[in-house]
CSV table of C-alpha atoms and ligand atoms in Angstrom, one decimal:
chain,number,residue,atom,x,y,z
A,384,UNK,CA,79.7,111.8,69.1
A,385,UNK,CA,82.5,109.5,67.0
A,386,UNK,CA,83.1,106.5,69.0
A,387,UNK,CA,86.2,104.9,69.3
A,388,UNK,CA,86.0,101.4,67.7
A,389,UNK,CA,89.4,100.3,68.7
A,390,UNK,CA,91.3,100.4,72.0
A,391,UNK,CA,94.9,100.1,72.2
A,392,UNK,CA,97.0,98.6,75.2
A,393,UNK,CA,98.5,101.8,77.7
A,394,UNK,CA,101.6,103.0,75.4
A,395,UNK,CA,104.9,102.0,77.8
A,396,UNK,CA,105.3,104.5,80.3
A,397,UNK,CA,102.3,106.4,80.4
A,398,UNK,CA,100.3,104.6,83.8
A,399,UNK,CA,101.5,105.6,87.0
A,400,UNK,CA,103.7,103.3,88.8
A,401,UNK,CA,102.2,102.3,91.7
A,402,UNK,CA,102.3,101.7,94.9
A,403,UNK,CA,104.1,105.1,95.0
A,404,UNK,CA,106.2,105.5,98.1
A,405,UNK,CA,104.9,108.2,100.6
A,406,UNK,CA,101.6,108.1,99.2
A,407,UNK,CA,99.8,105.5,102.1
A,408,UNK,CA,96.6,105.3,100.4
A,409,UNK,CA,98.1,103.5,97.4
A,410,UNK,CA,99.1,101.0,99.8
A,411,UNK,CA,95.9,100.3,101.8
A,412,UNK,CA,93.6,101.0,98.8
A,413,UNK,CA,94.8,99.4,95.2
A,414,UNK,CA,94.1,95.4,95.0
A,415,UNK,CA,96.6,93.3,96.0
A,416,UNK,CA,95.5,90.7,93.4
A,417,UNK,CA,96.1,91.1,89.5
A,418,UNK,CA,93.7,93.1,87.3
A,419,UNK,CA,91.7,90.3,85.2
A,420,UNK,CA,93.0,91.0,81.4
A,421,UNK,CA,89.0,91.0,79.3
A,422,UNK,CA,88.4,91.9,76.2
A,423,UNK,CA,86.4,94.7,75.6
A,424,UNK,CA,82.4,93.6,74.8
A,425,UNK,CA,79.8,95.9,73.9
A,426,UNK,CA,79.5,97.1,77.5
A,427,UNK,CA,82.9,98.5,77.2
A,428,UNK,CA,82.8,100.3,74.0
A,429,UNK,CA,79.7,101.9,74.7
A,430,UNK,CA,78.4,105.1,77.0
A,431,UNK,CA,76.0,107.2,77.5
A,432,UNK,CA,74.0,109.2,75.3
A,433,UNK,CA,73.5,113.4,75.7
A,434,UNK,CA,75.1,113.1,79.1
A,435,UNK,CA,74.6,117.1,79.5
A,436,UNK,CA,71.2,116.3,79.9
A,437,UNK,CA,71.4,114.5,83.2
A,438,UNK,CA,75.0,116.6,84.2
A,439,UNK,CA,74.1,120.1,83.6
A,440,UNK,CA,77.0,121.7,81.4
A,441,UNK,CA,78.0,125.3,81.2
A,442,UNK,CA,79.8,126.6,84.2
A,443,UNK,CA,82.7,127.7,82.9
A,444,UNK,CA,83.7,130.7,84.9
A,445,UNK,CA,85.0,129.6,88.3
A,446,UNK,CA,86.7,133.2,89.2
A,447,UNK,CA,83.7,135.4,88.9
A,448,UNK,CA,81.0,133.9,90.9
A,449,UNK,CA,78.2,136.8,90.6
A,450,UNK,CA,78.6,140.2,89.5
A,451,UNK,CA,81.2,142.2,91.8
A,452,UNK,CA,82.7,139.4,93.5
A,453,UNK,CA,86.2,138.2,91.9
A,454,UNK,CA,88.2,135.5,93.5
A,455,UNK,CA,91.5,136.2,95.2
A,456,UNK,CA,94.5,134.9,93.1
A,457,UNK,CA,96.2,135.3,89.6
A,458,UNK,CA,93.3,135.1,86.7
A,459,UNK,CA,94.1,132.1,84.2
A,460,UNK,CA,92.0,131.2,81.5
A,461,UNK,CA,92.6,127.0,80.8
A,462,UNK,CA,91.3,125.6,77.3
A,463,UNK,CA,92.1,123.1,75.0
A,464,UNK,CA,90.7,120.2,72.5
A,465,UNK,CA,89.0,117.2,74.1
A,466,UNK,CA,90.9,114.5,71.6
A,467,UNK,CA,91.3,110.7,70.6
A,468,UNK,CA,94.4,109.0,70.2
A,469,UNK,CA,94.3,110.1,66.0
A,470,UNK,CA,94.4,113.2,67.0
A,471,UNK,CA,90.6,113.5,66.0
A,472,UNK,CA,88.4,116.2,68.3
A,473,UNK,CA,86.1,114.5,70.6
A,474,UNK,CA,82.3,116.8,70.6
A,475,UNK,CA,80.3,116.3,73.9
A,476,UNK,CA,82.4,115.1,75.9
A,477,UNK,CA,81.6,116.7,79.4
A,478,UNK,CA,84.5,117.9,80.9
A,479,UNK,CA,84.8,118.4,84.7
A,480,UNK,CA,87.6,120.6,86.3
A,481,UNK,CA,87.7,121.1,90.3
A,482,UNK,CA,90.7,122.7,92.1
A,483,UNK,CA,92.2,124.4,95.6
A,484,UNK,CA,92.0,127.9,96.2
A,485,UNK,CA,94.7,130.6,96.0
A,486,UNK,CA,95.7,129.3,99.4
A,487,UNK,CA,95.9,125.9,98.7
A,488,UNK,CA,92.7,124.7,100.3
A,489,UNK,CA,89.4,123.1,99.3
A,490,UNK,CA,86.2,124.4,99.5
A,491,UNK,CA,85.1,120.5,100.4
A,492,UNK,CA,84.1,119.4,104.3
A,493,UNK,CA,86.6,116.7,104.1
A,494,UNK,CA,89.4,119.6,103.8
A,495,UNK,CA,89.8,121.0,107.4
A,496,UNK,CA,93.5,122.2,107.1
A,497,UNK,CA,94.3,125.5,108.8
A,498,UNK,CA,94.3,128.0,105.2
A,499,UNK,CA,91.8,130.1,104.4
A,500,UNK,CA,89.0,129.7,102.4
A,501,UNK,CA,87.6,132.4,99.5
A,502,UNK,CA,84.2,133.4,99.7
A,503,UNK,CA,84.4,133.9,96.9
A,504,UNK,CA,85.3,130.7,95.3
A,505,UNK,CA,84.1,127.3,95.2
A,506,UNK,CA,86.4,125.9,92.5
A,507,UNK,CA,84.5,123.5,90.7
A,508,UNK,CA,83.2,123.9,87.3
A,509,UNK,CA,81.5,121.2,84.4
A,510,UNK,CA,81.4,122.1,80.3
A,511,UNK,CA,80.5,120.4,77.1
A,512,UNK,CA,83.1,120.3,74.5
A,513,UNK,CA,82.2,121.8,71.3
A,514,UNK,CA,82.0,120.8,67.5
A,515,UNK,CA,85.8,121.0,67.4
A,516,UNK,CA,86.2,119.6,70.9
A,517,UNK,CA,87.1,122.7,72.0
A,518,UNK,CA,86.4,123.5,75.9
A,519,UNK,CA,87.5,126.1,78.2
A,520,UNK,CA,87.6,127.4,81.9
A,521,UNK,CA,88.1,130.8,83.7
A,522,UNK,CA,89.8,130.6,87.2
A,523,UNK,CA,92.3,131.1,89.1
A,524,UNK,CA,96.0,130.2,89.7
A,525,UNK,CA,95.9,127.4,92.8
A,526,UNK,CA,98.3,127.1,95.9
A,527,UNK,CA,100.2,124.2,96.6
A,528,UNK,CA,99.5,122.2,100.0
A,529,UNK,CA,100.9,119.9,101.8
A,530,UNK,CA,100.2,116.1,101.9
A,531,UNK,CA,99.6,115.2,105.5
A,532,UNK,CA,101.7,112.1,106.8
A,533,UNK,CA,105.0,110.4,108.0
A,534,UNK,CA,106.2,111.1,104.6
A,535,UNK,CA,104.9,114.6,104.1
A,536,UNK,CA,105.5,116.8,100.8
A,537,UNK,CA,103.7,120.1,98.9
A,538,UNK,CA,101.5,119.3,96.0
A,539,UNK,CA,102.3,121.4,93.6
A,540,UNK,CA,100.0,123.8,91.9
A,541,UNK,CA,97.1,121.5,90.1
A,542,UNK,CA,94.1,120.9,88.6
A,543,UNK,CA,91.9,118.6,88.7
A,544,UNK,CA,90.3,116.9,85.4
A,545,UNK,CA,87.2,114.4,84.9
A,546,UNK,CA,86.3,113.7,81.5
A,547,UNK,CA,83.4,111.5,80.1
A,548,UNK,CA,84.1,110.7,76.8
A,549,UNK,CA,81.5,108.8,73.9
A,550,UNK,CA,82.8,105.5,75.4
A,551,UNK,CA,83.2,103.5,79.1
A,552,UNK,CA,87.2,103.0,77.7
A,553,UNK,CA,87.6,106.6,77.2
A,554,UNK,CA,87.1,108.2,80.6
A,555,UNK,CA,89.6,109.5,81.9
A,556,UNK,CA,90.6,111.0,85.6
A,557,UNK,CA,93.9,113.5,85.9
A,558,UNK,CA,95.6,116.6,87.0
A,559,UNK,CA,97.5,119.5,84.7
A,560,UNK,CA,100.3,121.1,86.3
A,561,UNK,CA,101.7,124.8,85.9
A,562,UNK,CA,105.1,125.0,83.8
A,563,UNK,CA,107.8,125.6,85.7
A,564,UNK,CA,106.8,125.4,89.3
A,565,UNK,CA,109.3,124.0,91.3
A,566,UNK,CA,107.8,121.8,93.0
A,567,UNK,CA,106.8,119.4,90.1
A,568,UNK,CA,109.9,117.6,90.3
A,569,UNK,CA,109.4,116.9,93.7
A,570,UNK,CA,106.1,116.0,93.4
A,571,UNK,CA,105.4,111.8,94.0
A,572,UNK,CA,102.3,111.6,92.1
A,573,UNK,CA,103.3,113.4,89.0
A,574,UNK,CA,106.6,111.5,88.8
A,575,UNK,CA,105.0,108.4,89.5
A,576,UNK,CA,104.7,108.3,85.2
A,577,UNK,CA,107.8,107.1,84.9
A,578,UNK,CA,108.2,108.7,81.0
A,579,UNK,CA,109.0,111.9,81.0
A,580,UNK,CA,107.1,113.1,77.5
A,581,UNK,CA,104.2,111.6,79.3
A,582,UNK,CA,104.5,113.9,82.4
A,583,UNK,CA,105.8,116.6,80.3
A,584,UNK,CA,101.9,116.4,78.4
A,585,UNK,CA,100.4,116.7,82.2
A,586,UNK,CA,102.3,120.1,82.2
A,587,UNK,CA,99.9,123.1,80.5
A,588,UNK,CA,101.9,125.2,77.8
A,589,UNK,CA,101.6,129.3,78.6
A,590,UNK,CA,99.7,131.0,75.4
A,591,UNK,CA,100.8,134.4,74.2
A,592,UNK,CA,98.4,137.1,75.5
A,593,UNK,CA,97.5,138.5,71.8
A,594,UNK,CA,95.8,134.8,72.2
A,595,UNK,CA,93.7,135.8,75.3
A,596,UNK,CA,93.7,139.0,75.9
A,597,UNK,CA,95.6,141.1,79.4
A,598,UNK,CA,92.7,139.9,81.4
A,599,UNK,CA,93.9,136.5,82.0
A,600,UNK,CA,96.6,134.4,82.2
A,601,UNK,CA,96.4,131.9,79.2
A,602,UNK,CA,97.4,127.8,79.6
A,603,UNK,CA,96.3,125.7,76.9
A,604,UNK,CA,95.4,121.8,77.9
A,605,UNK,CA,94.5,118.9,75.7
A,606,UNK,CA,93.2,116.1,77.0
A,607,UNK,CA,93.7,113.0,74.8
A,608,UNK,CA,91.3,110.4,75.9
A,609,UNK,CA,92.0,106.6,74.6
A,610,UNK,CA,90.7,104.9,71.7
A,611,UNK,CA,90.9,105.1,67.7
A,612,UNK,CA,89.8,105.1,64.8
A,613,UNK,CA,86.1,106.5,64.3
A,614,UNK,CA,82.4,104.5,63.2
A,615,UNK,CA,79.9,106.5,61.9
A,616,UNK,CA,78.8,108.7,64.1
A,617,UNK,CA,74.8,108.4,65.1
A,618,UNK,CA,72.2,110.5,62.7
B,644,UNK,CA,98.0,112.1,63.1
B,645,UNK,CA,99.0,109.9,66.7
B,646,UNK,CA,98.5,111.6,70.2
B,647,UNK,CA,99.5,109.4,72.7
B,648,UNK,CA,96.8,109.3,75.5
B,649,UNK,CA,97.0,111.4,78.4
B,650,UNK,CA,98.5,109.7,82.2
B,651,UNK,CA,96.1,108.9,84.4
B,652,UNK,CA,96.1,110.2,88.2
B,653,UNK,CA,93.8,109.5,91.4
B,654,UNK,CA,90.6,111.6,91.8
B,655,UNK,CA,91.9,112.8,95.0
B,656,UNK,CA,89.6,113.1,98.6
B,657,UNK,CA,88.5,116.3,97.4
B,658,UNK,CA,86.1,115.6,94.8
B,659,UNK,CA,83.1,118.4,94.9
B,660,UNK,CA,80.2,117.5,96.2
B,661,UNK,CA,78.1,119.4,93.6
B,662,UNK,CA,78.8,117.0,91.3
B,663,UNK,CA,77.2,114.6,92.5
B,664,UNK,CA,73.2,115.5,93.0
B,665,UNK,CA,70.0,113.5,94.3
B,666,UNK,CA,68.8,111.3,91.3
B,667,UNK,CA,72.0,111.6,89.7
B,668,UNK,CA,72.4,107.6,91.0
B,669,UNK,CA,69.0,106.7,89.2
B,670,UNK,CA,70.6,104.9,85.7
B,671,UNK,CA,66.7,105.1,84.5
B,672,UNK,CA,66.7,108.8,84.3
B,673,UNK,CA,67.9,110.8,81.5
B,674,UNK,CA,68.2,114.0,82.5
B,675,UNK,CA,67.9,116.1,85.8
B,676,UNK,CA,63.7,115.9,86.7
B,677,UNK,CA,63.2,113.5,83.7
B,678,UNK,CA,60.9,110.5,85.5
B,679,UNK,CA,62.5,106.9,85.3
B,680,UNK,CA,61.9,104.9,82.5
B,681,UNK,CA,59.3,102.1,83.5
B,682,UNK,CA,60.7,99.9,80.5
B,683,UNK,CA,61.5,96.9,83.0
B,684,UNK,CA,61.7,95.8,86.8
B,685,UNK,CA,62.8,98.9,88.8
B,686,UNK,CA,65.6,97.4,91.0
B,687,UNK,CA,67.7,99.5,94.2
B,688,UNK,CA,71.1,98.5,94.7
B,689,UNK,CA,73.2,99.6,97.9
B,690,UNK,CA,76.8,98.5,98.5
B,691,UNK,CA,79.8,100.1,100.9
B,692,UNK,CA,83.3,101.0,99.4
B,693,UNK,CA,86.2,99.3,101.6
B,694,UNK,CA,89.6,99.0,101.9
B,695,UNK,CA,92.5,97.3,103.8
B,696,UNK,CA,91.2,95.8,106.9
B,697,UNK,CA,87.2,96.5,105.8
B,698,UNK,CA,87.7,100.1,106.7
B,699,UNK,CA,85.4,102.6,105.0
B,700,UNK,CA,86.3,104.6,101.8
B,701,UNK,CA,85.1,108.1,102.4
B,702,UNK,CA,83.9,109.8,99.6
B,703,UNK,CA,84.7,107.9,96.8
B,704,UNK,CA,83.0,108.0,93.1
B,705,UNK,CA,81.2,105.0,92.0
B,706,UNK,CA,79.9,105.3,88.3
B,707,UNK,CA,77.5,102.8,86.9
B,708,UNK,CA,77.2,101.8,83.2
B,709,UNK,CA,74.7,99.1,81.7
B,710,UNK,CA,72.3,98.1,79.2
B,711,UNK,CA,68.7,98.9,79.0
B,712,UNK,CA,66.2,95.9,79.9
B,713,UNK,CA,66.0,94.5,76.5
B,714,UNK,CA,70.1,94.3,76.3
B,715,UNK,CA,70.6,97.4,73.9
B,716,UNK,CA,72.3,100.7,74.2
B,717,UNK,CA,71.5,103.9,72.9
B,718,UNK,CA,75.0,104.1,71.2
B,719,UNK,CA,76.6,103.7,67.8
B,720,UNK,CA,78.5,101.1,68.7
B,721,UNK,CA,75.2,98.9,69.4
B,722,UNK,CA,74.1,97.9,66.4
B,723,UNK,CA,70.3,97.6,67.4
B,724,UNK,CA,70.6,101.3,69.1
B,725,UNK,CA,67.8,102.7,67.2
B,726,UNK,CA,65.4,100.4,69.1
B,727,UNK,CA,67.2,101.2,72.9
B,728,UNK,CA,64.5,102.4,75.7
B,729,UNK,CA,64.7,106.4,74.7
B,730,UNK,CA,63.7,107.6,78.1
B,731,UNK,CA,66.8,104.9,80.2
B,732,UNK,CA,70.2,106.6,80.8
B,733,UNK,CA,71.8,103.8,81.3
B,734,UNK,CA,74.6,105.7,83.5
B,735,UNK,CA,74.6,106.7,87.0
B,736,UNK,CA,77.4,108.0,89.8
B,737,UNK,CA,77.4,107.7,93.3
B,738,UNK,CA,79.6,109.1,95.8
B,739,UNK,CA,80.3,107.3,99.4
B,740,UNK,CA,79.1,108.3,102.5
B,741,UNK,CA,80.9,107.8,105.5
B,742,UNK,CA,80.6,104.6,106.1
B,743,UNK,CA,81.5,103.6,102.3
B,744,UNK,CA,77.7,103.8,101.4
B,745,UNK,CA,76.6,104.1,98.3
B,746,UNK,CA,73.0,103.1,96.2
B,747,UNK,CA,71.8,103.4,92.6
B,748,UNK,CA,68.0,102.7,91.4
B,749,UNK,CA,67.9,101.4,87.8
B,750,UNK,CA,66.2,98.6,85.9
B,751,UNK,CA,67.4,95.0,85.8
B,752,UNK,CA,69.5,95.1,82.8
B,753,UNK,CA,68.9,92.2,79.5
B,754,UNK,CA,71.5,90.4,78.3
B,755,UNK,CA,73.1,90.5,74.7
B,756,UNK,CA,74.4,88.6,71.7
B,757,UNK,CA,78.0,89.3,71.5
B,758,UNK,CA,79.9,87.4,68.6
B,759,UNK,CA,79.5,83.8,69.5
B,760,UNK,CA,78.6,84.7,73.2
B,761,UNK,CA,76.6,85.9,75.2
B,762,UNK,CA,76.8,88.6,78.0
B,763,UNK,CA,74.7,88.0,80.7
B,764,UNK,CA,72.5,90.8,82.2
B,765,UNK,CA,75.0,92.8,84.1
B,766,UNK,CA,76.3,96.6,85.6
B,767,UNK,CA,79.6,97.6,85.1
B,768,UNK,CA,80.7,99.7,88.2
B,769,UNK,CA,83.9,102.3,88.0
B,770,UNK,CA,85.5,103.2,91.1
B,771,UNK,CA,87.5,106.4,91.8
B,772,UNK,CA,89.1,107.3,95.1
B,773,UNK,CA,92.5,109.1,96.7
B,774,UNK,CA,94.9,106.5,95.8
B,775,UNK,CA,93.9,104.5,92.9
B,776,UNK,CA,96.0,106.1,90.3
B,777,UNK,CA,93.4,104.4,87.8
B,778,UNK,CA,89.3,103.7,87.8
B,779,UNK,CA,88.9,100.5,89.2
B,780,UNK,CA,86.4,98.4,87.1
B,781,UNK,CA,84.1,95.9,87.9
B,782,UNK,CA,81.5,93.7,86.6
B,783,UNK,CA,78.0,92.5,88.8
B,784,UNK,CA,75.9,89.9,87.7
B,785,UNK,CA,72.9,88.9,89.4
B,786,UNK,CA,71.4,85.5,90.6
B,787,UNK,CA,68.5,85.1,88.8
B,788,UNK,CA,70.2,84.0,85.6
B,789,UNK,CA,72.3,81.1,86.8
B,790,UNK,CA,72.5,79.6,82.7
B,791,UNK,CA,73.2,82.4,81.4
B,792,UNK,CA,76.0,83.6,84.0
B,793,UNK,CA,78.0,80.2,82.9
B,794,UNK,CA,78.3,81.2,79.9
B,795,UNK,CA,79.3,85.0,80.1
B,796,UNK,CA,82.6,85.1,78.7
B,797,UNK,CA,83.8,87.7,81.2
B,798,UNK,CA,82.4,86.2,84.3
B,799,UNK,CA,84.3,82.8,82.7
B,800,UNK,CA,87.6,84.7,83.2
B,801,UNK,CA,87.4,85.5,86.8
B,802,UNK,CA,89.0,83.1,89.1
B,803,UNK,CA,86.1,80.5,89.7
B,804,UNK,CA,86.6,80.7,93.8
B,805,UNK,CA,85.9,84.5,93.3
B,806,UNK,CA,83.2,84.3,91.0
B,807,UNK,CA,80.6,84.6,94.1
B,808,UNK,CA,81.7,88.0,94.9
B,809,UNK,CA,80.4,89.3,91.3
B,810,UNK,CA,77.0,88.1,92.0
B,811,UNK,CA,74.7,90.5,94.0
B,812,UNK,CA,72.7,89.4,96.7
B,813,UNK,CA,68.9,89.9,97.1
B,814,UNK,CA,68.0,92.0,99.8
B,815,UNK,CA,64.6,92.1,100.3
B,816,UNK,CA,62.5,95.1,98.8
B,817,UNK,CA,63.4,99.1,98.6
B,818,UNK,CA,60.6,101.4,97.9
B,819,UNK,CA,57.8,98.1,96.6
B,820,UNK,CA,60.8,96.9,94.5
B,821,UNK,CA,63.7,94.2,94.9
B,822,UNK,CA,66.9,95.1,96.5
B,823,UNK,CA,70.3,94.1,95.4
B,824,UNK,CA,73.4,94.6,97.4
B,825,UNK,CA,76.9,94.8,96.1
B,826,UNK,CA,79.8,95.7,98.6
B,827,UNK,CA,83.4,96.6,96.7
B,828,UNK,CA,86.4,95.7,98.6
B,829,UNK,CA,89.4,96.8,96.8
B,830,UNK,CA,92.3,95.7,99.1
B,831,UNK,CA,91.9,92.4,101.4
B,832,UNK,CA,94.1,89.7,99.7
B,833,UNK,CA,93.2,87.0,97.5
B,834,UNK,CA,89.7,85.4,99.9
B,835,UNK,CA,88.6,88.9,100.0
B,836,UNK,CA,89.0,91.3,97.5
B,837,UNK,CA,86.5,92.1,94.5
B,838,UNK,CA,87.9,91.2,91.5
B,839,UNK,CA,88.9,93.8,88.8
B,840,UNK,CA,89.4,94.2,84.9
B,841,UNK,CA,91.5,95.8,82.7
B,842,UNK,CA,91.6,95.1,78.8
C,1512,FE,FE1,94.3,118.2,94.6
């Protein structure tokens, strides 16, 4: 694991803007008060060691359950590098991906909304990334569903991203969208980023099947967590 | 090469259960079944996630991050890693019940040198819920070290009228060890809310 010894400021544009209009729980849950500006001590440029150990890595194959049972929906196959800011691969990072069913629903108690659930598919799914940073999930396509409320609208097809990089600064929480759909544009937490490159990187790129094979849809994904420049890694 | 760093977005209500297990809140642990370092004073701590109007935040992720009970971490970036407690994580998460609960079990953290400060022993907590379109990050010190609290150079940056909420509270004993609680409001104006950093 290379940590980061240098964190940069959020490049303009890149944060959401928030509150975001429509979305009431950015209202009644962000601080009303000012972030405190700190720098960053040892606390901050430092995380946990061997992580997989106490979050078990490995589930990488959210569409095929057990043998003989496939979930409903089109097969995609997501990977991508785990990467810093130069561009350098991040190893062990763990990499967490959940996400709604074909139908647009959770399998999660707090999701009670009138679409059916998959037997076969729980949608949730943890992986180490490798020497080259490299991780990679098998799944499936999600539906869109609808964000209940005075101001109601479809999220669009997404998934859901939770990455613990070699550094408390580098974690990262987000969401890849499908190219194309069209109800990206109309979606209020992915135009919340108010620069477009930056919600254009949110958006996975289709690979050419010689790439993956017929079996599954291909989307490649980086996720570039924050921080630079590398100190020797530990023996 | 540059690659700018990817946006950040809200964790969402949905987040799976599955990923968050029994022990997985015990920062002394290592690894699934590994027993809990005894390299210190075993302390519980239990807080409750609210927000606007002290209503409960329902499944929410709380990580915890801090230093072993001599002050190191098992990291590169310490430069006394190689002596870090081998068998502490360091690192625990949490997720809400429905009343905002949550609870880790760790040991009291040391303090540490830092450049021509010093950090006072401390936890930082992460919190992730539907609608914060970024971790929210905070900082808890604790009461027995009133010296070397006025002179952490994070603490010294807080507002001094909200300095009180960073400090946990004693709350008697949990399991034959001491208690600690530490409740996160993240919306409820200027008297109430926790305070948060960014760098
Ligand atoms: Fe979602």
């Amino acid at each position: 694991m290379q940590p980061p010894d240098r964190f940069d400021p959020w490049p303009e544009g890149i944060e959401p803007a928030v509150p975001i209009p429509g979305y009431a729980n950015t209202f009644t849950h962000l601080p009303s008060q000012p972030l405190i500006r700190r720098p960053a001590t040892r606390t901050e440029a430092t995380g946990p060691f061997r992580l997989d150990r106490k979050l078990p890595c490995g589930d990488d194959n959210l569409a095929v359950p057990g043998p003989g049972r496939i979930a409903l929906g089109q097969l995609i196959h997501i990977a991508g590098r785990v990467l810093d800011e130069d561009a350098r691969p991040v190893p062990g990072a763990v990499v967490e991906l959940w996400q709604a069913n074909a139908a647009g629903r959770y399998f999660h108690p707090i999701d009670t909304r009138d679409a059916p659930l998959d037997a076969n598919f729980i949608g949730s799914g943890r992986v180490l990334s490798d020497a080259e940073g490299r991780y990679g999930f098998f799944t499936i396509r999600p539906g869109a569903y609808p964000v209940p409320g005075p101001a109601t609208w479809w999220r669009p097809p997404h998934v859901h991203f939770s990455v613990l990089g070699p550094a408390s600064l580098s974690r990262l929480v987000t969401q890849m969208y499908f190219p194309g759909d069209p109800l990206n544009p109309l979606d209020r937490i992915l135009m919340s980023v108010p620069d477009a490159a930056a919600r254009e990187r949110l958006v996975a790129r289709l690979v050419p099947p010689a790439e993956v094979g017929l079996g599954w849809l291909g989307y490649a994904f980086d996720l570039v967590l924050r921080g630079r420049a590398a100190t020797p890694a530990m023996p | 090469m540059s690659r700018p760093p990817l946006s950040q977005h809200t964790i969402g209500p949905f987040f799976p259960r599955s990923f968050v297990r029994p022990d997985d809140n015990d920062l002394a642990r290592i690894g699934a079944g590994a027993p809990p370092s005894t390299r210190g004073e075993r302390i519980t701590l239990r807080g409750r996630v609210t927000r606007e109007a002290g209503a409960a935040c329902v499944n929410a992720l709380v990580e915890a991050w801090q230093a072993d009970a001599a002050g190191r971490f098992r990291h590169p970036a310490d430069p006394a890693h190689a002596l870090a407690d081998p068998d502490f994580l360091g690192w625990g998460r949490a997720a809400t019940d429905a009343d905002g609960a949550f609870e880790f079990r760790s040991l009291m953290p040391g303090g540490y040198a830092e450049g021509n400060h010093h950090r006072a022993p401390h936890i930082n907590l992460t919190v992730m819920a539907s609608g914060l379109m970024r971790p929210l990050v905070t900082c808890l010190f604790f009461p027995d070290h009133p010296a070397e609290n006025a002179g952490d150079p994070v603490l010294a940056l807080v507002p001094p009228a909200a300095r009180a909420r960073l400090l946990a509270r004693p709350e008697g004993l949990a399991d034959g060890s001491r208690c600690f609680r530490f409740d996160l409001r993240l919306r409820g104006g200027a008297t109430e809310e926790t305070p948060f950093f960014c760098e």
